[in-house]
Short mmCIF file of C-alpha atoms and ligand atoms in Angstrom, two decimals:
data_model
loop_
_atom_site.label_atom_id
_atom_site.label_comp_id
_atom_site.label_asym_id
_atom_site.label_seq_id
_atom_site.Cartn_x
_atom_site.Cartn_y
_atom_site.Cartn_z
CA MET A 15 0.00 0.00 0.00
CA GLU A 16 2.62 2.54 1.04
CA MET A 17 4.97 1.40 -1.67
CA ASN A 18 2.19 1.98 -4.14
CA LEU A 19 1.57 5.50 -2.90
CA LEU A 20 5.25 6.34 -3.13
CA GLN A 21 5.45 4.97 -6.66
CA GLU A 22 2.45 7.03 -7.70
CA ALA A 23 3.96 10.08 -6.09
CA VAL A 24 7.29 9.55 -7.84
CA THR A 25 5.62 9.20 -11.23
CA PHE A 26 3.57 12.33 -10.73
CA ILE A 27 6.34 14.49 -9.26
CA THR A 28 8.76 13.48 -11.99
CA SER A 29 6.47 14.30 -14.90
CA CYS A 30 4.98 17.39 -13.25
CA TYR A 31 8.40 18.84 -12.39
CA GLN A 32 9.79 18.03 -15.83
CA GLU A 33 6.91 19.82 -17.54
CA LEU A 34 7.51 22.79 -15.27
CA ASN A 35 11.21 22.78 -16.23
CA LYS A 36 12.47 22.00 -12.77
CA THR A 37 15.90 20.46 -12.28
CA GLN A 38 16.68 16.83 -11.52
CA SER A 39 17.95 17.79 -8.08
CA GLU A 40 14.68 19.54 -7.31
CA ILE A 41 12.90 16.35 -8.29
CA ASP A 42 15.19 14.21 -6.16
CA ASP A 43 14.84 16.48 -3.15
CA ARG A 44 11.07 16.54 -3.36
CA ILE A 45 10.86 12.79 -3.73
CA SER A 46 12.98 12.11 -0.68
CA GLU A 47 10.89 14.58 1.29
CA ILE A 48 7.72 12.77 0.23
CA ALA A 49 9.23 9.37 1.02
CA LYS A 50 10.00 10.56 4.53
CA GLU A 51 6.49 11.93 4.97
CA ILE A 52 4.92 8.68 3.83
CA GLN A 53 7.13 6.71 6.19
CA ILE A 54 6.04 8.80 9.17
CA ASP A 55 2.38 9.52 8.36
CA GLY A 56 1.39 6.89 5.82
CA THR A 57 0.52 9.74 3.48
CA TYR A 58 1.92 13.01 2.17
CA SER A 59 0.67 16.40 1.14
CA HIS A 60 1.02 18.30 -2.08
CA LEU A 61 2.55 21.73 -2.38
CA PRO A 62 0.07 24.32 -3.66
CA PHE A 63 1.59 24.42 -7.14
CA GLU A 64 1.53 20.63 -7.31
CA ILE A 65 -2.24 20.37 -6.77
CA ASP A 66 -2.79 23.29 -9.13
CA TYR A 67 -0.81 21.64 -11.90
CA GLY A 68 -2.14 18.18 -11.01
CA ALA A 69 -5.74 19.35 -11.38
CA LYS A 70 -4.87 20.82 -14.77
CA LEU A 71 -3.20 17.59 -15.90
CA ALA A 72 -6.28 15.69 -14.76
CA TRP A 73 -8.36 17.86 -17.07
CA ARG A 74 -5.88 17.40 -19.91
CA ASN A 75 -6.20 13.64 -19.43
CA SER A 76 -10.02 13.58 -19.37
CA ASN A 77 -10.79 11.36 -22.32
CA ARG A 78 -14.45 12.29 -22.50
CA CYS A 79 -13.91 16.05 -22.58
CA ILE A 80 -14.00 17.97 -25.85
CA GLY A 81 -13.07 21.25 -24.09
CA ARG A 82 -9.52 20.35 -23.17
CA LEU A 83 -7.81 23.10 -25.20
CA PHE A 84 -8.21 25.29 -22.12
CA TRP A 85 -6.71 22.80 -19.65
CA ASP A 86 -3.98 25.15 -18.45
CA GLN A 87 -6.39 28.03 -17.85
CA MET A 88 -8.18 26.66 -14.84
CA HIS A 89 -8.32 28.52 -11.55
CA THR A 90 -7.61 26.45 -8.43
CA PHE A 91 -8.97 27.25 -5.00
CA ASP A 92 -6.88 25.35 -2.48
CA ARG A 93 -9.28 24.67 0.39
CA ARG A 94 -7.47 21.73 1.97
CA HIS A 95 -7.51 23.38 5.38
CA VAL A 96 -11.31 23.53 5.79
CA GLU A 97 -12.88 21.10 8.23
CA THR A 98 -16.55 21.69 8.90
CA GLU A 99 -19.53 21.27 6.59
CA GLU A 100 -20.27 24.99 7.03
CA GLU A 101 -16.76 25.97 5.90
CA ILE A 102 -17.06 23.63 2.94
CA PHE A 103 -20.38 25.15 1.96
CA MET A 104 -18.92 28.67 2.18
CA ALA A 105 -16.03 27.62 -0.06
CA ILE A 106 -18.56 26.19 -2.52
CA ILE A 107 -20.39 29.53 -2.61
CA ASP A 108 -17.06 31.32 -3.21
CA HIS A 109 -16.31 28.93 -6.06
CA MET A 110 -19.71 29.45 -7.65
CA LYS A 111 -19.45 33.22 -7.46
CA TYR A 112 -15.92 33.31 -8.92
CA ALA A 113 -16.64 30.78 -11.66
CA THR A 114 -20.00 32.23 -12.69
CA ASN A 115 -18.55 35.74 -12.92
CA HIS A 116 -21.90 37.19 -14.04
CA GLY A 117 -21.91 34.90 -17.06
CA ARG A 118 -18.29 35.21 -18.21
CA ILE A 119 -17.65 31.72 -16.90
CA ARG A 120 -14.19 30.87 -15.57
CA PRO A 121 -13.08 27.21 -15.44
CA THR A 122 -12.48 26.63 -11.73
CA ILE A 123 -11.78 23.82 -9.27
CA THR A 124 -11.97 23.83 -5.49
CA ILE A 125 -9.91 21.24 -3.72
CA PHE A 126 -10.98 19.99 -0.31
CA PRO A 127 -8.92 17.68 1.95
CA PRO A 128 -7.88 14.41 0.31
CA LYS A 129 -9.09 11.12 1.70
CA SER A 130 -6.90 9.89 4.54
CA HIS A 131 -7.15 7.68 7.61
CA LYS A 132 -8.38 10.73 9.52
CA GLN A 133 -10.55 12.51 6.99
CA HIS A 134 -13.12 11.82 4.31
CA VAL A 135 -15.13 14.60 2.68
CA ARG A 136 -17.91 13.99 0.18
CA ILE A 137 -20.36 16.18 -1.66
CA TRP A 138 -23.38 13.99 -2.33
CA ASN A 139 -24.68 16.05 -5.26
CA HIS A 140 -23.80 15.03 -8.81
CA GLN A 141 -23.56 18.73 -9.72
CA LEU A 142 -23.69 21.74 -7.41
CA ILE A 143 -26.71 22.99 -9.35
CA ARG A 144 -29.18 20.36 -10.45
CA TYR A 145 -32.94 20.21 -10.74
CA ALA A 146 -35.00 17.92 -8.51
CA GLY A 147 -36.99 15.02 -9.92
CA TYR A 148 -40.12 13.61 -8.33
CA GLN A 149 -41.93 10.39 -9.01
CA VAL A 150 -45.57 11.14 -8.20
CA GLU A 151 -48.77 9.22 -8.87
CA THR A 152 -49.45 11.09 -12.10
CA GLY A 153 -45.93 10.63 -13.47
CA ILE A 154 -42.60 12.39 -13.14
CA ILE A 155 -42.06 16.06 -12.33
CA GLY A 156 -38.68 17.70 -12.96
CA ASP A 157 -35.45 15.98 -13.97
CA PRO A 158 -35.85 12.18 -13.98
CA SER A 159 -32.12 11.75 -13.46
CA SER A 160 -32.43 13.35 -10.01
CA ILE A 161 -35.23 11.16 -8.64
CA GLU A 162 -33.10 9.04 -6.35
CA PHE A 163 -31.04 11.90 -4.96
CA THR A 164 -34.16 14.05 -4.52
CA LYS A 165 -35.74 11.29 -2.45
CA ILE A 166 -32.68 11.25 -0.23
CA CYS A 167 -32.78 15.02 0.21
CA ILE A 168 -36.42 14.75 1.28
CA GLU A 169 -35.56 12.00 3.77
CA LEU A 170 -32.84 14.28 5.15
CA GLY A 171 -35.43 16.99 5.75
CA TRP A 172 -35.53 18.98 2.51
CA GLU A 173 -38.94 20.41 1.65
CA PRO A 174 -39.98 19.26 -1.85
CA LYS A 175 -41.51 21.93 -4.08
CA PHE A 176 -42.80 19.72 -6.90
CA GLY A 177 -41.76 22.15 -9.64
CA GLU A 178 -40.13 21.29 -12.97
CA PHE A 179 -36.92 23.20 -12.12
CA ASP A 180 -36.33 23.15 -8.35
CA ILE A 181 -32.69 23.59 -7.45
CA LEU A 182 -31.63 20.87 -5.03
CA PRO A 183 -29.84 21.63 -1.76
CA ILE A 184 -26.13 20.95 -1.32
CA VAL A 185 -25.47 17.81 0.75
CA ILE A 186 -22.10 17.60 2.46
CA GLN A 187 -20.70 14.77 4.51
CA VAL A 188 -17.58 14.85 6.64
CA ASN A 189 -16.31 11.49 7.90
CA ASN A 190 -19.07 9.29 9.29
CA ASN A 191 -21.16 12.17 10.52
CA PRO A 192 -24.69 12.54 9.24
CA PRO A 193 -24.71 14.66 6.07
CA LYS A 194 -25.71 18.30 6.33
CA LEU A 195 -28.01 20.12 3.92
CA PHE A 196 -27.56 23.68 2.69
CA GLU A 197 -29.90 25.67 0.48
CA LEU A 198 -28.12 27.61 -2.29
CA PRO A 199 -28.83 31.35 -2.33
CA LYS A 200 -30.50 32.64 -5.49
CA SER A 201 -27.53 34.94 -6.09
CA SER A 202 -25.22 31.99 -6.80
CA THR A 203 -27.41 30.06 -9.21
CA LEU A 204 -27.44 31.83 -12.57
CA GLU A 205 -30.17 30.48 -14.86
CA VAL A 206 -31.12 31.12 -18.48
CA GLU A 207 -34.68 31.14 -19.75
CA ILE A 208 -34.82 29.43 -23.11
CA ARG A 209 -36.43 31.30 -25.99
CA HIS A 210 -36.07 31.04 -29.75
CA PRO A 211 -34.83 33.79 -32.09
CA GLU A 212 -37.80 33.29 -34.46
CA PHE A 213 -40.46 31.16 -32.78
CA GLU A 214 -42.41 33.45 -30.46
CA TRP A 215 -44.24 30.49 -28.89
CA PHE A 216 -41.01 28.87 -27.70
CA LYS A 217 -40.80 30.86 -24.47
CA ASP A 218 -44.24 29.57 -23.49
CA LEU A 219 -42.72 26.12 -23.05
CA GLU A 220 -41.18 27.72 -19.95
CA LEU A 221 -37.90 25.93 -20.31
CA LYS A 222 -34.77 27.05 -18.58
CA TRP A 223 -31.39 25.70 -17.61
CA TYR A 224 -28.69 26.71 -15.16
CA GLY A 225 -25.67 28.51 -16.55
CA VAL A 226 -22.76 26.56 -15.11
CA PRO A 227 -22.16 22.80 -14.92
CA PHE A 228 -20.25 22.18 -11.66
CA ILE A 229 -19.40 18.47 -11.40
CA SER A 230 -19.16 17.64 -7.71
CA ASP A 231 -19.18 13.85 -7.37
CA MET A 232 -15.90 12.84 -9.04
CA ALA A 233 -12.62 12.10 -7.30
CA LEU A 234 -9.49 13.88 -8.43
CA GLU A 235 -6.48 11.60 -8.24
CA ILE A 236 -3.02 13.15 -8.18
CA GLY A 237 0.17 11.29 -7.33
CA GLY A 238 -1.69 8.54 -5.46
CA LEU A 239 -3.76 10.95 -3.35
CA ARG A 240 -7.52 10.96 -3.81
CA TYR A 241 -9.36 14.23 -3.51
CA THR A 242 -12.88 12.89 -2.98
CA ALA A 243 -14.38 16.36 -2.90
CA ALA A 244 -13.04 18.54 -5.69
CA PRO A 245 -15.90 20.25 -7.53
CA PHE A 246 -14.94 21.73 -10.91
CA ASN A 247 -16.62 23.54 -13.74
CA GLY A 248 -16.20 24.65 -17.32
CA TRP A 249 -18.94 26.16 -19.46
CA TYR A 250 -21.61 24.30 -21.38
CA MET A 251 -21.49 23.02 -24.92
CA GLY A 252 -25.00 23.73 -26.23
CA THR A 253 -25.80 20.13 -27.12
CA GLU A 254 -25.39 18.98 -23.51
CA ILE A 255 -28.55 20.94 -22.74
CA GLY A 256 -30.33 20.99 -26.10
CA ALA A 257 -29.58 17.49 -27.35
CA ARG A 258 -29.51 15.65 -24.01
CA ASN A 259 -30.86 17.29 -20.85
CA LEU A 260 -33.96 18.78 -22.43
CA ALA A 261 -34.25 16.23 -25.27
CA ASP A 262 -33.54 12.71 -24.03
CA GLU A 263 -36.63 10.62 -23.48
CA GLU A 264 -35.25 9.76 -20.07
CA ARG A 265 -34.76 13.44 -19.21
CA TYR A 266 -37.07 16.37 -20.03
CA ASN A 267 -38.21 14.72 -23.29
CA MET A 268 -39.23 17.96 -25.01
CA LEU A 269 -38.96 16.91 -28.68
CA PRO A 270 -42.57 15.74 -29.18
CA LYS A 271 -43.96 18.97 -27.74
CA ILE A 272 -41.59 21.18 -29.74
CA ALA A 273 -42.34 19.29 -32.96
CA SER A 274 -46.08 19.62 -32.48
CA CYS A 275 -45.71 23.36 -31.77
CA MET A 276 -43.77 23.55 -35.03
CA GLY A 277 -46.72 21.90 -36.73
CA ILE A 278 -44.81 18.86 -37.90
CA ASP A 279 -46.38 15.44 -38.29
CA THR A 280 -45.07 13.37 -35.40
CA LYS A 281 -46.89 10.25 -36.55
CA SER A 282 -44.29 9.22 -39.06
CA SER A 283 -40.59 9.27 -38.36
CA ILE A 284 -39.81 9.95 -42.02
CA SER A 285 -40.87 13.56 -41.49
CA LEU A 286 -37.70 13.73 -39.36
CA TRP A 287 -39.67 15.61 -36.74
CA LYS A 288 -37.23 14.65 -34.02
CA ASP A 289 -34.31 16.02 -35.99
CA LYS A 290 -36.13 19.24 -36.86
CA ALA A 291 -37.24 19.81 -33.27
CA LEU A 292 -33.75 19.00 -32.04
CA VAL A 293 -32.15 21.63 -34.25
CA GLU A 294 -34.59 24.35 -33.18
CA LEU A 295 -34.19 23.48 -29.50
CA ASN A 296 -30.43 23.71 -29.85
CA ILE A 297 -30.69 27.02 -31.69
CA ALA A 298 -32.84 28.29 -28.84
CA VAL A 299 -30.34 27.18 -26.17
CA LEU A 300 -27.36 28.82 -27.90
CA HIS A 301 -29.36 31.97 -28.69
CA SER A 302 -30.62 32.40 -25.11
CA PHE A 303 -27.25 31.89 -23.44
CA ARG A 304 -25.58 34.18 -25.96
CA GLU A 305 -28.17 36.92 -25.54
CA ASP A 306 -27.89 36.73 -21.73
CA GLY A 307 -24.08 36.95 -21.88
CA VAL A 308 -23.57 33.48 -20.40
CA SER A 309 -20.60 31.56 -21.84
CA ILE A 310 -21.52 28.63 -24.05
CA VAL A 311 -19.92 26.94 -27.04
CA ASP A 312 -21.60 25.32 -30.04
CA HIS A 313 -20.40 21.85 -31.01
CA HIS A 314 -18.74 22.96 -34.25
CA THR A 315 -16.58 25.53 -32.47
CA ALA A 316 -15.85 23.06 -29.68
CA ALA A 317 -14.66 20.48 -32.22
CA GLN A 318 -12.37 23.06 -33.83
CA GLN A 319 -10.96 23.91 -30.42
CA PHE A 320 -10.41 20.22 -29.77
CA LYS A 321 -8.51 19.98 -33.07
CA LYS A 322 -6.27 22.80 -31.91
CA PHE A 323 -5.74 20.93 -28.63
CA GLU A 324 -4.69 17.83 -30.56
CA GLU A 325 -2.23 19.88 -32.60
CA LYS A 326 -0.75 21.58 -29.55
CA GLU A 327 -0.35 18.28 -27.73
CA SER A 328 1.40 16.73 -30.68
CA GLU A 329 3.75 19.75 -30.88
CA SER A 330 4.56 19.15 -27.21
CA GLY A 331 5.39 15.54 -28.01
CA ARG A 332 2.42 14.12 -26.13
CA LYS A 333 -0.24 11.67 -27.23
CA VAL A 334 -3.88 12.65 -26.96
CA THR A 335 -6.04 9.97 -25.42
CA GLY A 336 -9.79 10.14 -25.89
CA ASN A 337 -13.10 8.35 -25.66
CA TRP A 338 -14.61 8.61 -29.15
CA ALA A 339 -18.14 7.78 -28.07
CA TRP A 340 -18.10 10.72 -25.67
CA LEU A 341 -16.08 13.15 -27.76
CA ILE A 342 -18.42 13.14 -30.76
CA PRO A 343 -21.27 15.61 -30.25
CA PRO A 344 -24.76 14.11 -29.94
CA MET A 345 -25.97 15.98 -33.00
CA SER A 346 -24.48 16.06 -36.49
CA PRO A 347 -21.40 14.20 -35.27
CA ALA A 348 -20.10 13.48 -38.78
CA THR A 349 -19.77 17.22 -39.44
CA THR A 350 -16.85 17.29 -36.99
CA HIS A 351 -13.38 15.86 -37.61
CA ILE A 352 -13.64 13.83 -34.41
CA PHE A 353 -16.13 11.46 -35.99
CA HIS A 354 -13.67 10.49 -38.71
CA LYS A 355 -10.72 9.33 -36.65
CA PRO A 356 -10.04 6.85 -33.88
CA TYR A 357 -8.95 7.73 -30.35
CA LYS A 358 -7.17 5.57 -27.80
CA ASN A 359 -9.21 5.43 -24.62
CA GLU A 360 -6.19 4.88 -22.38
CA ILE A 361 -6.39 6.17 -18.80
CA VAL A 362 -3.54 8.47 -17.87
CA LYS A 363 -3.20 9.96 -14.37
CA PRO A 364 -3.73 12.49 -12.83
CA ASN A 365 -7.39 12.17 -13.72
CA TYR A 366 -10.97 12.55 -12.52
CA PHE A 367 -12.71 9.30 -11.58
CA TYR A 368 -16.22 8.22 -10.77
CA GLN A 369 -16.61 7.09 -7.19
CA ASP A 370 -19.31 5.13 -5.39
CA THR A 371 -22.36 7.14 -4.43
CA PRO A 372 -22.17 7.76 -0.69
CA PHE A 373 -25.86 6.92 -0.41
CA SER A 374 -27.42 3.51 -1.02
CA LYS A 375 -28.34 2.59 -4.59
CA GLU A 376 -31.42 0.46 -3.79
CA GLU A 377 -34.79 1.57 -5.16
N1 LIG B 10 -23.22 16.92 -19.43
C1 LIG B 10 -23.37 17.49 -18.12
C2 LIG B 10 -24.67 18.30 -18.07
O1 LIG B 10 -25.34 18.41 -19.05
C3 LIG B 10 -22.20 18.38 -17.76
C4 LIG B 10 -20.83 17.76 -17.90
C5 LIG B 10 -19.69 18.77 -17.92
N2 LIG B 10 -19.82 19.66 -19.02
C6 LIG B 10 -19.01 20.71 -19.29
N3 LIG B 10 -19.30 21.45 -20.31
N4 LIG B 10 -17.96 20.96 -18.55
O2 LIG B 10 -25.03 18.87 -17.07
#
């Protein structure tokens, strides 16, 4: 176990320090310091610049992410000293404010204490902002993907509102203590009402989405240390909202309604009503975010940026790993270069990993 940790640390320190043009003796010194720390404590701690660079490398290595061109422009909040749920929640609010930046979104990560024999911090939410989902007698209200977590929030004392877009509370757990719930203030949850540049009726669908996707349930692994609470955000690619969240049958399932408002025959699939509705929904998402001054990227621009990332990586003598099935956009994939080439889905560390949900999975 300890040998493993040291090996992971050595691998990380060596490549991190080399990329940062540090000398071999700096590498050697740091490694012997870490070895000593591990021998005494069973673990070690990163220097601030090491977690900052490690978090960036983890983004660069994220095979499913099309937005990696900007990997070295992420802001790190080092919050490894916080202890209580209240302090963690305050740091989350700081993160949200800084990252949202009134719509000019800044890629940001906040790093809480890593998992150790003394400490284990978890944020139970999948994303810091997410809409509740309720299974009621008449069907489902809200986001179906949140049904299980919403139920847990209610069991923990959260008051359900039974709306289509209710922002869930933040649930924070420290060690084996019961999790604590915190309601997000309105001022930190920027939302965009979806309207269409031509279809007047579109706004009457009363669709909206939140401005910033803050992933909060993944573990950041750097040099053998696991940061089990390390929420991070970029900005949205339009299709995530328009071709998945609001469109998937298992999510808000809006295509039939949009198509019928457009006056298209939804009886026969050869009218391509789904495709037509999908395009207009995605136009509406991009238009609304753009008009409100909230950062968003369309999938064509994102693919071009990814191409630039691939070129820059190859100039730096590095291989780009990727997960093709995730990198291709969910609409018009063959219009992007990504569709037409293979990617090696090899896992390189540092990286962000899924971790077990801290709450039970049973229905
Ligand atoms: N696909 C997720 C969602 O729709 C967000 C994943 C992260 N996306 C991003 N652009 N950084 O909420």
